[in-house]
Amino acid sequence: MGLIQEIDYGTKPANAETLVSLTIDGVAVSVPEGTSVMRAAMEIGTQIPKLCASDMLDSFGSCRLCLVEIEGRAGTPASCTTLVAEGMVVHTQNERLGRIRKGVMELYISDHPLDCLTCSANGDCELQDMAGAVGLRDVRYGYAGDNHLDAAKDVSNPYFRFDPAKCIVCSRCVRACEEVQGTFALTIAGRGFDSKVSPGMEENFFDSECVSCGACVQACPTATLMETSVIEIGQPEHSAVTTCAYCGVGCSFKAEMRGEQVVRMVPYKDGKANHGHSCVKGRFAWGYATHRDRITKPMIRAKITDPWHEVSWDEAIAHTASEFKHIQAKYGRSSVGGITSSRCTNEETYLVQKLVRAGFGNNNVDTCARVCHSPTGYGLSQTFGTSAGTQDFDSVEQADVMLLIGANPTDGHPVFASRMKKRLREGAKLIVIDPRRIDLVRTPHVEAEYHLPIRPGTNVAILSAIAHVIVTENLIDADYIRERCDADAFAHWAEFVSQERNSPEALAATTGVDPELVRKAARLYATGGNGAIYYGLGITEHSQGTTAVMALANLAMATGNIGRVGVGVNPLRGQNNVQGSCDMGSFPHEYTGYRHVGTENVRESFEIDWGIKLDPEPGLRIPNMLDAAIDGTFMGLYIQGEDIAQSDPDIKHITAGLSAMECVVVQDLFLNETAQFAHVFLPGSTFLEKNGTFTNAERRIQRVRKVMTPKNGYEDWEITQLISNAVGFPMNYAHPSEIMDEVARLTPTFANVSFDLLDRVGSVQWPCNEAAPEGTPIMHIDHFVRGQGRFFVTEYVPTDEKTGPRYPLLLTTGRILSQYNVGAQTRRTENSAWHKEDLLEIHPHDAEQRGVTDGSWVKVASRSGEIALHAKVTERVAPGVVYTTFHHPMTMANIVTTDYSDWATNCPEYKVTAVQVSPSNGPTDAQRDYAELGRRTRQIEVAAAE
Amino acid sequence: MKIFVPRDMAAVAVGADRVAAAIEAEARARNIPVSIVRNGSRGLFWLEPLVEVTTASGRIGYGPLSEADVPSLFEQRFFDGAPHPKCLGHVDKIPFLARQARFTFGRAGVIDPLSLDDYRHHGGFKGLESALSLGGVGIIAAVKESGLRGRGGAGFPTGIKWETVARTPASQKYIVCNADEGDSGTFADRLIMEADPFMLIEGMTIAGIGVGATKGYIYLRSEYPFAIRMMQQAIGIARHAGYLGASIDGSGAAFDIEVRVGAGAYVCGEETSLLDSLEGKRGQVRAKPPLPAIRGLFGRPTVINNTITLASVSFIMAEGAKAYAEIGYGRSRGTMPVQLAGNVKFGGLFECAFGVTLGELVNDIGGGTHSGRPVRAVQAGGPLGAYFPPALFDTPYDYEAFAKKDGLIGHGGLVVFDDTVDMAKMARFAMKFCAIESCGKCTPCRIGAVRGTETFDKIIAGIEPERNLALVRDLCETMKFGSLCALGGFTPYPVLSALDHFPEDFATPPLRHAAE
Amino acid sequence: MLHAIQEEFGYIPREAEPVIAEALNLSRAEVHGVITFYHDFRREPAGRHVLKICRAEACQSMGSEANAHRLLERLGLDWGGTTADGRITIEAVYCLGLCATAPSALLDGEPVGRLDAASLESLAMEAA
């Protein structure tokens, strides 16, 4: 297994259908019109020397190494900026070109350190390669002239170093920051010989606008921008392509290794979700895999107040099985269950639900998607017929208007945000509906046409108001609706939204948004060309989450914005495998592919394949499991890769439920918050240690490849298999590919999926079957999956969580770029340098009223509880709204959130909590107690010598 | 009675404001009613401040004047055109002026630059009228027929450029006037803008109608504060009178102009970096293609022409393409405003047909050096132009003929040096200038110019002269063929011409050094 | 905009860069890149008077370099320097278009031509 070398064609591909024929060094080649001479040459294997060119970037023409001669044209044009023409005759190498290139290289090297042997890029340096390619043998200028060799290194960024002494001013980093990432954090300062790469205003990288996405490091042809890990370890020697385990974008990376040590993660250009881009998490924040906090040995204890003691795998598995069997014997078959994780692979998720349904003999399986995107699944399946987003990410390139609601892509889905920004810079329009002024409202070179700063909890109202404008101003696509949608349902819906009480004016008091702004935004979405809806947890995590999803679907259908490239309803999924975990039958009422457990023939197919009778009744959802535990009827829970004690709302209720159980089994990398209430701890494996697949937000199934031996001894699916065998339901998979084969066998939408196919084509988007052998990028093209698209009446019902004199502010929660979810991984990396603690964002007006100053301790109290944290006074939030993240367990943000949830799916209402904020002296008693509890319940006995 | 005192920056630099003030004070003291008109300059700079008075037989000139001359002028009743030691007679008959073909500079120094009446009275807006009746296709045909080539230096046929812009479909197109006249030895653009600004406005408007652009920008260098003020005032006056705005001269066609000021970057005279600078960015050179005619300012099709080019269009449209095309030399049609500068006796602007020889221009018209010493070198075409020795003075003034001698006409400047010049220093300066003004984008220019300067330092210091001269020649090849734009690409012209024509200055450096 | 700020303050203060960036919806880096590209924009306040001496070829042909060096030596400054009392800054400029009345200079925006060593010196010394 060697290092995967990706070809750099020097310039981007051209999309034209017309082919142009030319001759390069006597070899005929035909390439699409608009291709550069450089790329055409590369197509036939001719590498023209280059330094400033990269096929990730627009051609620039500054290094002057790629000069060629073209018959009939004067001079020596740069092949990167010269486009092919019919009949062109190109010469890439002759005596004169050789001389000029050598002359240019001689100039470069006259201002470059000669420390190749000790340089971190030694062996992976384009400057070094090019010096070799042009045959530079001598630098006649000497090295005593003006130079930059004494420029100081910038080591402010924890993940990469900037050594300007080695910079050749090719601007690839600057261009990558602009074109690929869209942050514009870098520039060239000064001019001429004084030109130098400058983060911000010649600040260091950490203090600049840099978001540490790594695009500049990736683009740098020398050691000027270099990963700290490469500097410390050395160049990698083998690599494998795998899929990032952070957000739902699903970026492809090359894990570049030395032995079993990760040297770096490099975004993979052939990755169809990220096209070679990355963010600070996937690119750099993988250090948790080897963090000292990681638990690698199984542990058990009798009571949660006891210290843990390490045991062998055999003992741990046997103990687990016997506990569960004991509980089922005592409390009945339904007294145990399992929770799958959106962080684990499809195969692992599938096995957990199989264990519950076949091994435990009930349907008490649920997933963490319950608390994020369950309304998406339900809402979209009801309206369109499929529980998933309608588009691929590439579709955004053809969107003319983006309606972004309840999502903050620059923080939550940064790689996709970069693609949105690129399209917005090209002229697409953006409507943002969000209580906060998120970055996309206004960020360099991007400005939303309209920002509708709604009051938290009024999504359905604002969407009804928009629908009202579209219907009453006759901006609907009547032909589309007639051909594609259920007429009665449409008529019923149209009548409903047309009612005066749903007008922007009537709802203004509810939403807090200027009705004229609503009207303008509605008109833009309906008439601005391809309209694409992107949304996130700000839509789903509400008491009307499902209603809001349906309302979005209604808008898309009414305006004909479903079923082609550039449009659609696109959920931005939170975790890496939310889509996959839902697809894999993690819900208590559904098998794989969203088929109800009560459906006879479906259940039969599983019964035959698994050779066991299955329960036709849906099982318990997570909140119901906890309720049942408190009631004394649910006593054993197997939790794989999920931390409900931090991520789920109303922690007091969660912990009470967990504490009531007799056997809680936690399988995770770390002693997470939930593990404080566990009796068995099974150490899990990281995504680097296993084979499998993840399915991203665009339904794309991608391979996860093992690049190191599991530190805990087993891949997660193997642990599940061991438990299943121990409880008496035999499983005998030798490799996750066999699990996927079973999924494909049992699931029509996955019929064609196999590891072989994925290895061959890279990735596929489901449905992937006979009808679509290599997958389906865009859904509902000719007709909706459910037949006719169905409009649903979306009556706005205010949440019961209301502000009042005692709790006058609305708290909403979300996340930030550098941290991920409950932070279990990112907090164990250098990412904490950017976000050491959760802060409460509060508007200056509200802060002033309460005597709260920037950086001071504040207490946030709700009907559920109270926490304390530091305040950040900012105008990003509107008056009356406060905001925090939930990345740090000590914040215990979910003490404050309520137990209200979505009417259809129980997805919790994280996004709206009435609170009061007041100055405070420090952590609350509850937070202090919790810290103490954490200390006590995490004690591990020193293992006796074996 | 009317007394003309130039307001031109060069005239002011040598005391025109003081002379004007003295005349006013003197007239008041003597209770003589005078009306002082602040005209532009005629371009006869060695005579500045050149004061003119109107008489029945024409305008009589006095110069060069200082405020000390004013009392005696009044004594001698100069306002009646009376004789005086500084009297130059009829200005039109001064040979330097009489020998010119003033197509583009006919009004320069004659009229009050901000008087629309003066402008109209002297043939102004005739070109616009004709353009409005001809329409886009007719305008472009006429410009092509005139044979007009870009006067900024590259000499690209203007009509073809305009046709490309006209044929590229776009919702918005632009006209950009490159008034970033940074070449040493040139001041023709400045003179147009300070002496006859409406002509430029008219020319840009015609271009706008020609290609379907409604917005024009004049990119003007900050080193020209007078021209900036003048253009801004002239645009305001033209707009007020309906010559700019939603309906030009009542035609229904819209066009307006904005002045944008540079900030001290020679490279912004290069058209693509000028466009970036206009967009508010670093003035870095862009790679071509795409051509600005197709993707120019803000990505839209853009005509970008030099000031003289656009101004010439007014003449062509007013007097007809034939009148322009009739004179010239070879493929160089029409007139060129040659600017005689530096150590020259008669320094100023000389507009004439192409074809006159370099020697005639320097010795005959320019009168040799100002210092009276022999002419040793003439740099033609600005800091990127070659140094010509007297041996090449028979070269006809023509784009192709100059190119054959490894030189260029550029923007029409000629800088004369006498025999005290040290050509090694001038060659070094050419490299140094490139280093100072390099945008830093391409390597040959960014690093090459610095290494070139350093290598000349070694040569001048007598360190391995032969080896280093060979290195400089190699560097020149790298810069010439490797550079992205003309700044790096043409710097070898002055360097190599100095090496080729004045080898003696590079030969025995230590001795030469000691002699200083 | 940058010209206006320089006009107002005499230079472009570093603190102004983020403000400009915010106003134009650009990054700080971009604004910084633009300001540092153009030699006109000063990063620090200049003296009360600014004398820009032309160093281009036409002025050189008339002896500008020797005159300028004499002045700089007299003031004890290098190009771009400001006298200790903050009275005057001497800057280089490359062509003012006054090439037929060379050598030339610009004192606080006012042009002066046909300078010799003595007149250049008095120009610089008399500016109070």
CSV table of C-alpha atoms in Angstrom, one decimal, chain B residues 264-506:
chain,number,residue,atom,x,y,z
B,264,GLY,CA,1.2,55.8,-7.0
B,265,ALA,CA,1.7,52.7,-9.0
B,266,TYR,CA,3.3,52.9,-12.4
B,267,VAL,CA,2.2,49.4,-13.2
B,268,CYS,CA,-1.4,50.5,-13.2
B,269,GLY,CA,-0.8,52.0,-16.6
B,270,GLU,CA,-0.9,48.4,-17.8
B,271,GLU,CA,-4.5,47.9,-18.7
B,272,THR,CA,-5.3,44.8,-16.7
B,273,SER,CA,-3.8,46.1,-13.5
B,274,LEU,CA,-5.5,49.4,-14.1
B,275,LEU,CA,-8.8,47.5,-14.2
B,276,ASP,CA,-8.0,45.7,-11.0
B,277,SER,CA,-7.1,49.0,-9.5
B,278,LEU,CA,-10.3,50.6,-10.7
B,279,GLU,CA,-12.2,47.8,-9.0
B,280,GLY,CA,-10.5,48.8,-5.7
B,281,LYS,CA,-8.1,45.9,-5.7
B,282,ARG,CA,-4.3,45.6,-5.6
B,283,GLY,CA,-3.2,46.8,-9.1
B,284,GLN,CA,-1.8,43.4,-10.0
B,285,VAL,CA,-1.5,42.4,-13.7
B,286,ARG,CA,-4.1,39.9,-14.9
B,287,ALA,CA,-3.2,37.2,-17.3
B,288,LYS,CA,-4.7,37.6,-20.8
B,289,PRO,CA,-6.9,36.1,-22.2
B,290,PRO,CA,-9.6,36.9,-21.4
B,291,LEU,CA,-9.1,40.2,-23.1
B,292,PRO,CA,-10.6,43.2,-21.4
B,293,ALA,CA,-12.7,43.7,-24.5
B,294,ILE,CA,-14.5,40.5,-23.5
B,295,ARG,CA,-14.1,40.4,-19.7
B,296,GLY,CA,-12.9,43.7,-18.5
B,297,LEU,CA,-14.0,46.0,-15.7
B,298,PHE,CA,-16.1,44.1,-13.2
B,299,GLY,CA,-16.0,41.2,-15.7
B,300,ARG,CA,-17.9,43.2,-18.3
B,301,PRO,CA,-16.8,44.0,-21.9
B,302,THR,CA,-14.6,47.1,-21.6
B,303,VAL,CA,-13.0,49.5,-24.1
B,304,ILE,CA,-9.8,50.6,-22.4
B,305,ASN,CA,-7.9,53.2,-24.4
B,306,ASN,CA,-5.3,55.8,-23.8
B,307,THR,CA,-6.3,59.5,-23.4
B,308,ILE,CA,-4.9,60.5,-26.7
B,309,THR,CA,-6.6,57.7,-28.5
B,310,LEU,CA,-10.0,58.6,-27.2
B,311,ALA,CA,-9.3,62.3,-27.7
B,312,SER,CA,-8.3,61.6,-31.3
B,313,VAL,CA,-11.7,60.1,-31.9
B,314,SER,CA,-13.3,63.5,-31.5
B,315,PHE,CA,-11.2,64.8,-34.4
B,316,ILE,CA,-11.8,61.7,-36.5
B,317,MET,CA,-15.5,62.0,-36.1
B,318,ALA,CA,-15.5,65.7,-36.6
B,319,GLU,CA,-13.2,65.9,-39.6
B,320,GLY,CA,-13.7,62.5,-41.1
B,321,ALA,CA,-11.7,59.4,-41.0
B,322,LYS,CA,-10.0,60.2,-44.3
B,323,ALA,CA,-8.6,63.5,-43.1
B,324,TYR,CA,-6.9,61.5,-40.4
B,325,ALA,CA,-5.8,58.5,-42.4
B,326,GLU,CA,-4.4,60.7,-45.1
B,327,ILE,CA,-1.3,61.5,-43.3
B,328,GLY,CA,1.1,59.2,-41.6
B,329,TYR,CA,3.8,56.7,-42.4
B,330,GLY,CA,3.4,53.0,-43.3
B,331,ARG,CA,0.9,51.4,-40.9
B,332,SER,CA,1.1,54.4,-38.5
B,333,ARG,CA,-1.6,56.7,-39.6
B,334,GLY,CA,-2.5,60.1,-38.4
B,335,THR,CA,-0.5,62.2,-36.0
B,336,MET,CA,1.5,61.5,-32.9
B,337,PRO,CA,2.1,64.0,-30.2
B,338,VAL,CA,5.8,63.8,-29.7
B,339,GLN,CA,6.9,65.0,-26.3
B,340,LEU,CA,10.4,66.5,-26.2
B,341,ALA,CA,11.7,66.4,-22.6
B,342,GLY,CA,14.7,66.2,-20.4
B,343,ASN,CA,17.9,68.0,-21.4
B,344,VAL,CA,16.4,69.6,-24.5
B,345,LYS,CA,16.5,73.2,-25.6
B,346,PHE,CA,12.9,73.4,-26.9
B,347,GLY,CA,11.0,71.1,-24.6
B,348,GLY,CA,7.4,70.6,-25.3
B,349,LEU,CA,4.7,68.9,-27.2
B,350,PHE,CA,5.1,68.5,-31.0
B,351,GLU,CA,2.2,66.9,-32.8
B,352,CYS,CA,3.1,65.8,-36.2
B,353,ALA,CA,2.5,63.1,-38.8
B,354,PHE,CA,4.5,59.9,-38.3
B,355,GLY,CA,7.6,59.5,-40.4
B,356,VAL,CA,9.7,62.4,-39.2
B,357,THR,CA,13.1,61.1,-38.2
B,358,LEU,CA,14.4,60.9,-34.6
B,359,GLY,CA,17.3,63.2,-35.5
B,360,GLU,CA,15.0,65.9,-36.8
B,361,LEU,CA,12.9,65.7,-33.7
B,362,VAL,CA,15.8,66.0,-31.3
B,363,ASN,CA,18.2,68.4,-33.1
B,364,ASP,CA,16.0,70.3,-35.5
B,365,ILE,CA,12.8,70.7,-33.6
B,366,GLY,CA,14.1,70.2,-30.1
B,367,GLY,CA,17.2,72.3,-30.8
B,368,GLY,CA,19.6,69.9,-29.2
B,369,THR,CA,20.4,69.9,-25.5
B,370,HIS,CA,19.4,72.5,-23.0
B,371,SER,CA,22.9,72.4,-21.5
B,372,GLY,CA,24.4,73.1,-24.9
B,373,ARG,CA,26.6,70.0,-24.7
B,374,PRO,CA,26.4,67.3,-27.3
B,375,VAL,CA,23.5,64.9,-27.3
B,376,ARG,CA,24.6,61.5,-26.2
B,377,ALA,CA,21.4,59.5,-25.9
B,378,VAL,CA,17.7,59.8,-26.3
B,379,GLN,CA,15.4,57.5,-24.4
B,380,ALA,CA,12.3,57.0,-26.5
B,381,GLY,CA,9.0,55.6,-25.1
B,382,GLY,CA,9.5,56.1,-21.4
B,383,PRO,CA,11.3,54.1,-18.8
B,384,LEU,CA,10.7,50.9,-20.7
B,385,GLY,CA,12.0,52.4,-24.0
B,386,ALA,CA,15.4,52.0,-25.6
B,387,TYR,CA,18.2,54.5,-25.5
B,388,PHE,CA,19.0,55.6,-29.0
B,389,PRO,CA,22.5,56.9,-29.8
B,390,PRO,CA,22.9,59.7,-32.4
B,391,ALA,CA,24.0,57.0,-34.8
B,392,LEU,CA,20.4,55.9,-35.0
B,393,PHE,CA,18.9,59.3,-35.5
B,394,ASP,CA,17.9,58.5,-39.0
B,395,THR,CA,15.2,56.2,-37.7
B,396,PRO,CA,11.8,57.3,-38.9
B,397,TYR,CA,9.2,57.9,-36.1
B,398,ASP,CA,7.0,54.9,-36.8
B,399,TYR,CA,5.9,51.9,-34.7
B,400,GLU,CA,7.4,49.3,-37.0
B,401,ALA,CA,10.6,51.3,-37.7
B,402,PHE,CA,11.3,51.7,-34.0
B,403,ALA,CA,10.6,48.1,-33.3
B,404,LYS,CA,13.2,47.1,-36.0
B,405,LYS,CA,15.8,49.0,-34.0
B,406,ASP,CA,14.8,47.2,-30.8
B,407,GLY,CA,13.0,50.3,-29.6
B,408,LEU,CA,9.5,51.5,-29.1
B,409,ILE,CA,7.6,54.7,-29.6
B,410,GLY,CA,5.5,54.0,-26.5
B,411,HIS,CA,3.5,57.0,-25.5
B,412,GLY,CA,5.6,59.4,-27.6
B,413,GLY,CA,8.1,60.7,-25.1
B,414,LEU,CA,11.7,61.5,-25.9
B,415,VAL,CA,14.1,62.2,-23.1
B,416,VAL,CA,17.3,63.8,-24.2
B,417,PHE,CA,20.6,63.3,-22.4
B,418,ASP,CA,23.8,65.2,-22.9
B,419,ASP,CA,27.3,63.7,-22.8
B,420,THR,CA,27.5,63.8,-19.0
B,421,VAL,CA,25.2,60.8,-18.8
B,422,ASP,CA,26.5,57.6,-17.3
B,423,MET,CA,24.7,54.9,-19.2
B,424,ALA,CA,25.7,52.2,-16.7
B,425,LYS,CA,23.8,54.2,-14.1
B,426,MET,CA,20.9,54.6,-16.5
B,427,ALA,CA,20.8,50.8,-17.1
B,428,ARG,CA,20.9,50.2,-13.4
B,429,PHE,CA,18.1,52.7,-13.0
B,430,ALA,CA,16.0,50.9,-15.5
B,431,MET,CA,16.3,47.7,-13.4
B,432,LYS,CA,15.7,49.7,-10.2
B,433,PHE,CA,12.6,51.4,-11.6
B,434,CYS,CA,11.2,48.0,-12.5
B,435,ALA,CA,12.0,46.8,-9.0
B,436,ILE,CA,10.3,49.8,-7.4
B,437,GLU,CA,7.2,49.6,-9.6
B,438,SER,CA,6.9,45.8,-10.0
B,439,CYS,CA,3.5,44.6,-8.9
B,440,GLY,CA,5.2,41.5,-7.6
B,441,LYS,CA,3.0,39.0,-9.3
B,442,CYS,CA,5.4,37.4,-11.8
B,443,THR,CA,8.8,36.1,-10.9
B,444,PRO,CA,11.0,37.5,-13.6
B,445,CYS,CA,9.9,41.0,-12.7
B,446,ARG,CA,9.6,40.6,-8.9
B,447,ILE,CA,12.9,39.0,-8.3
B,448,GLY,CA,14.6,39.6,-11.6
B,449,ALA,CA,14.6,43.4,-11.3
B,450,VAL,CA,16.2,43.2,-7.9
B,451,ARG,CA,18.9,40.8,-9.0
B,452,GLY,CA,19.4,43.0,-12.1
B,453,THR,CA,20.0,46.1,-10.0
B,454,GLU,CA,22.4,44.1,-7.7
B,455,THR,CA,24.3,42.8,-10.7
B,456,PHE,CA,24.7,46.2,-12.1
B,457,ASP,CA,26.0,47.4,-8.7
B,458,LYS,CA,28.6,44.7,-9.1
B,459,ILE,CA,29.4,45.7,-12.7
B,460,ILE,CA,29.7,49.4,-11.6
B,461,ALA,CA,31.9,48.3,-8.7
B,462,GLY,CA,34.1,46.4,-11.2
B,463,ILE,CA,33.3,42.9,-9.8
B,464,GLU,CA,33.7,40.3,-12.5
B,465,PRO,CA,32.2,42.7,-15.1
B,466,GLU,CA,32.3,40.2,-18.0
B,467,ARG,CA,30.6,37.4,-16.2
B,468,ASN,CA,28.1,39.8,-14.7
B,469,LEU,CA,27.3,41.4,-18.0
B,470,ALA,CA,26.7,38.0,-19.5
B,471,LEU,CA,24.4,37.3,-16.6
B,472,VAL,CA,22.5,40.5,-17.1
B,473,ARG,CA,21.9,39.6,-20.7
B,474,ASP,CA,20.6,36.2,-19.7
B,475,LEU,CA,18.4,37.9,-17.2
B,476,CYS,CA,17.1,40.2,-19.9
B,477,GLU,CA,16.0,37.2,-21.9
B,478,THR,CA,14.3,35.7,-18.9
B,479,MET,CA,12.5,39.0,-18.2
B,480,LYS,CA,11.7,39.7,-21.8
B,481,PHE,CA,10.1,36.4,-22.6
B,482,GLY,CA,9.1,35.4,-19.1
B,483,SER,CA,7.4,38.4,-17.7
B,484,LEU,CA,3.6,38.6,-17.5
B,485,CYS,CA,3.3,42.2,-18.6
B,486,ALA,CA,5.3,45.0,-20.3
B,487,LEU,CA,6.9,46.3,-17.1
B,488,GLY,CA,9.2,43.3,-16.7
B,489,GLY,CA,9.0,42.4,-20.4
B,490,PHE,CA,10.2,45.8,-21.7
B,491,THR,CA,12.7,46.7,-19.0
B,492,PRO,CA,15.3,44.9,-21.1
B,493,TYR,CA,14.9,47.5,-23.8
B,494,PRO,CA,16.6,50.3,-22.0
B,495,VAL,CA,19.1,47.9,-20.4
B,496,LEU,CA,20.1,46.1,-23.6
B,497,SER,CA,20.2,49.3,-25.6
B,498,ALA,CA,22.5,50.9,-23.1
B,499,LEU,CA,24.7,47.8,-23.2
B,500,ASP,CA,24.7,47.6,-27.0
B,501,HIS,CA,25.1,51.2,-27.9
B,502,PHE,CA,27.2,52.5,-25.0
B,503,PRO,CA,29.5,49.6,-24.2
B,504,GLU,CA,32.2,52.0,-23.2
B,505,ASP,CA,30.3,53.0,-20.0
B,506,PHE,CA,30.4,49.4,-18.8
